[in-house]
Amino acid sequence: GTTGMIYATPFGVIDREGDSDVAADTRLEGFRNGETLNCGVVAPENSDGQIKLFGMNVVYCRALAAALFNGDSNSTTLTPYSENDNGGFEALANGTIDVL
């Protein structure tokens, strides 16, 4: 019978032939083997030029770290990026940060 539920493939599992190398070397395993999640946080600048980290970006990074590191939400390195430049995207592309 049909249950109406959608089957989701587990993260990092690829059953197609020839993709076994991709499945064995996932970003998820890299995160779990590290000690912290390097998280880029886009943050607005205050009037005095200081960047203050708060809000949904920080909560998201801590929640993702908790999911990856068995509940340890403090296993994050938060790196601020201005919302007026592309520094965060460049850091994500070159591997300086794991998530933005």
Coordinates of C-alpha atoms in Angstrom, one line a residue, residues 81 85-97 100:
Y81 CA 31.0 39.1 8.4
D85 CA 30.4 42.7 1.5
N86 CA 30.8 39.2 0.1
G87 CA 33.5 38.1 2.6
G88 CA 31.3 35.4 4.1
F89 CA 30.6 33.8 0.8
E90 CA 34.3 33.9 -0.1
A91 CA 35.2 32.3 3.2
L92 CA 32.6 29.6 2.6
A93 CA 33.9 28.9 -0.9
N94 CA 37.6 28.6 0.2
G95 CA 36.9 26.5 3.3
T96 CA 37.7 29.0 6.0
I97 CA 34.3 28.5 7.5
L100 CA 27.3 30.7 6.7

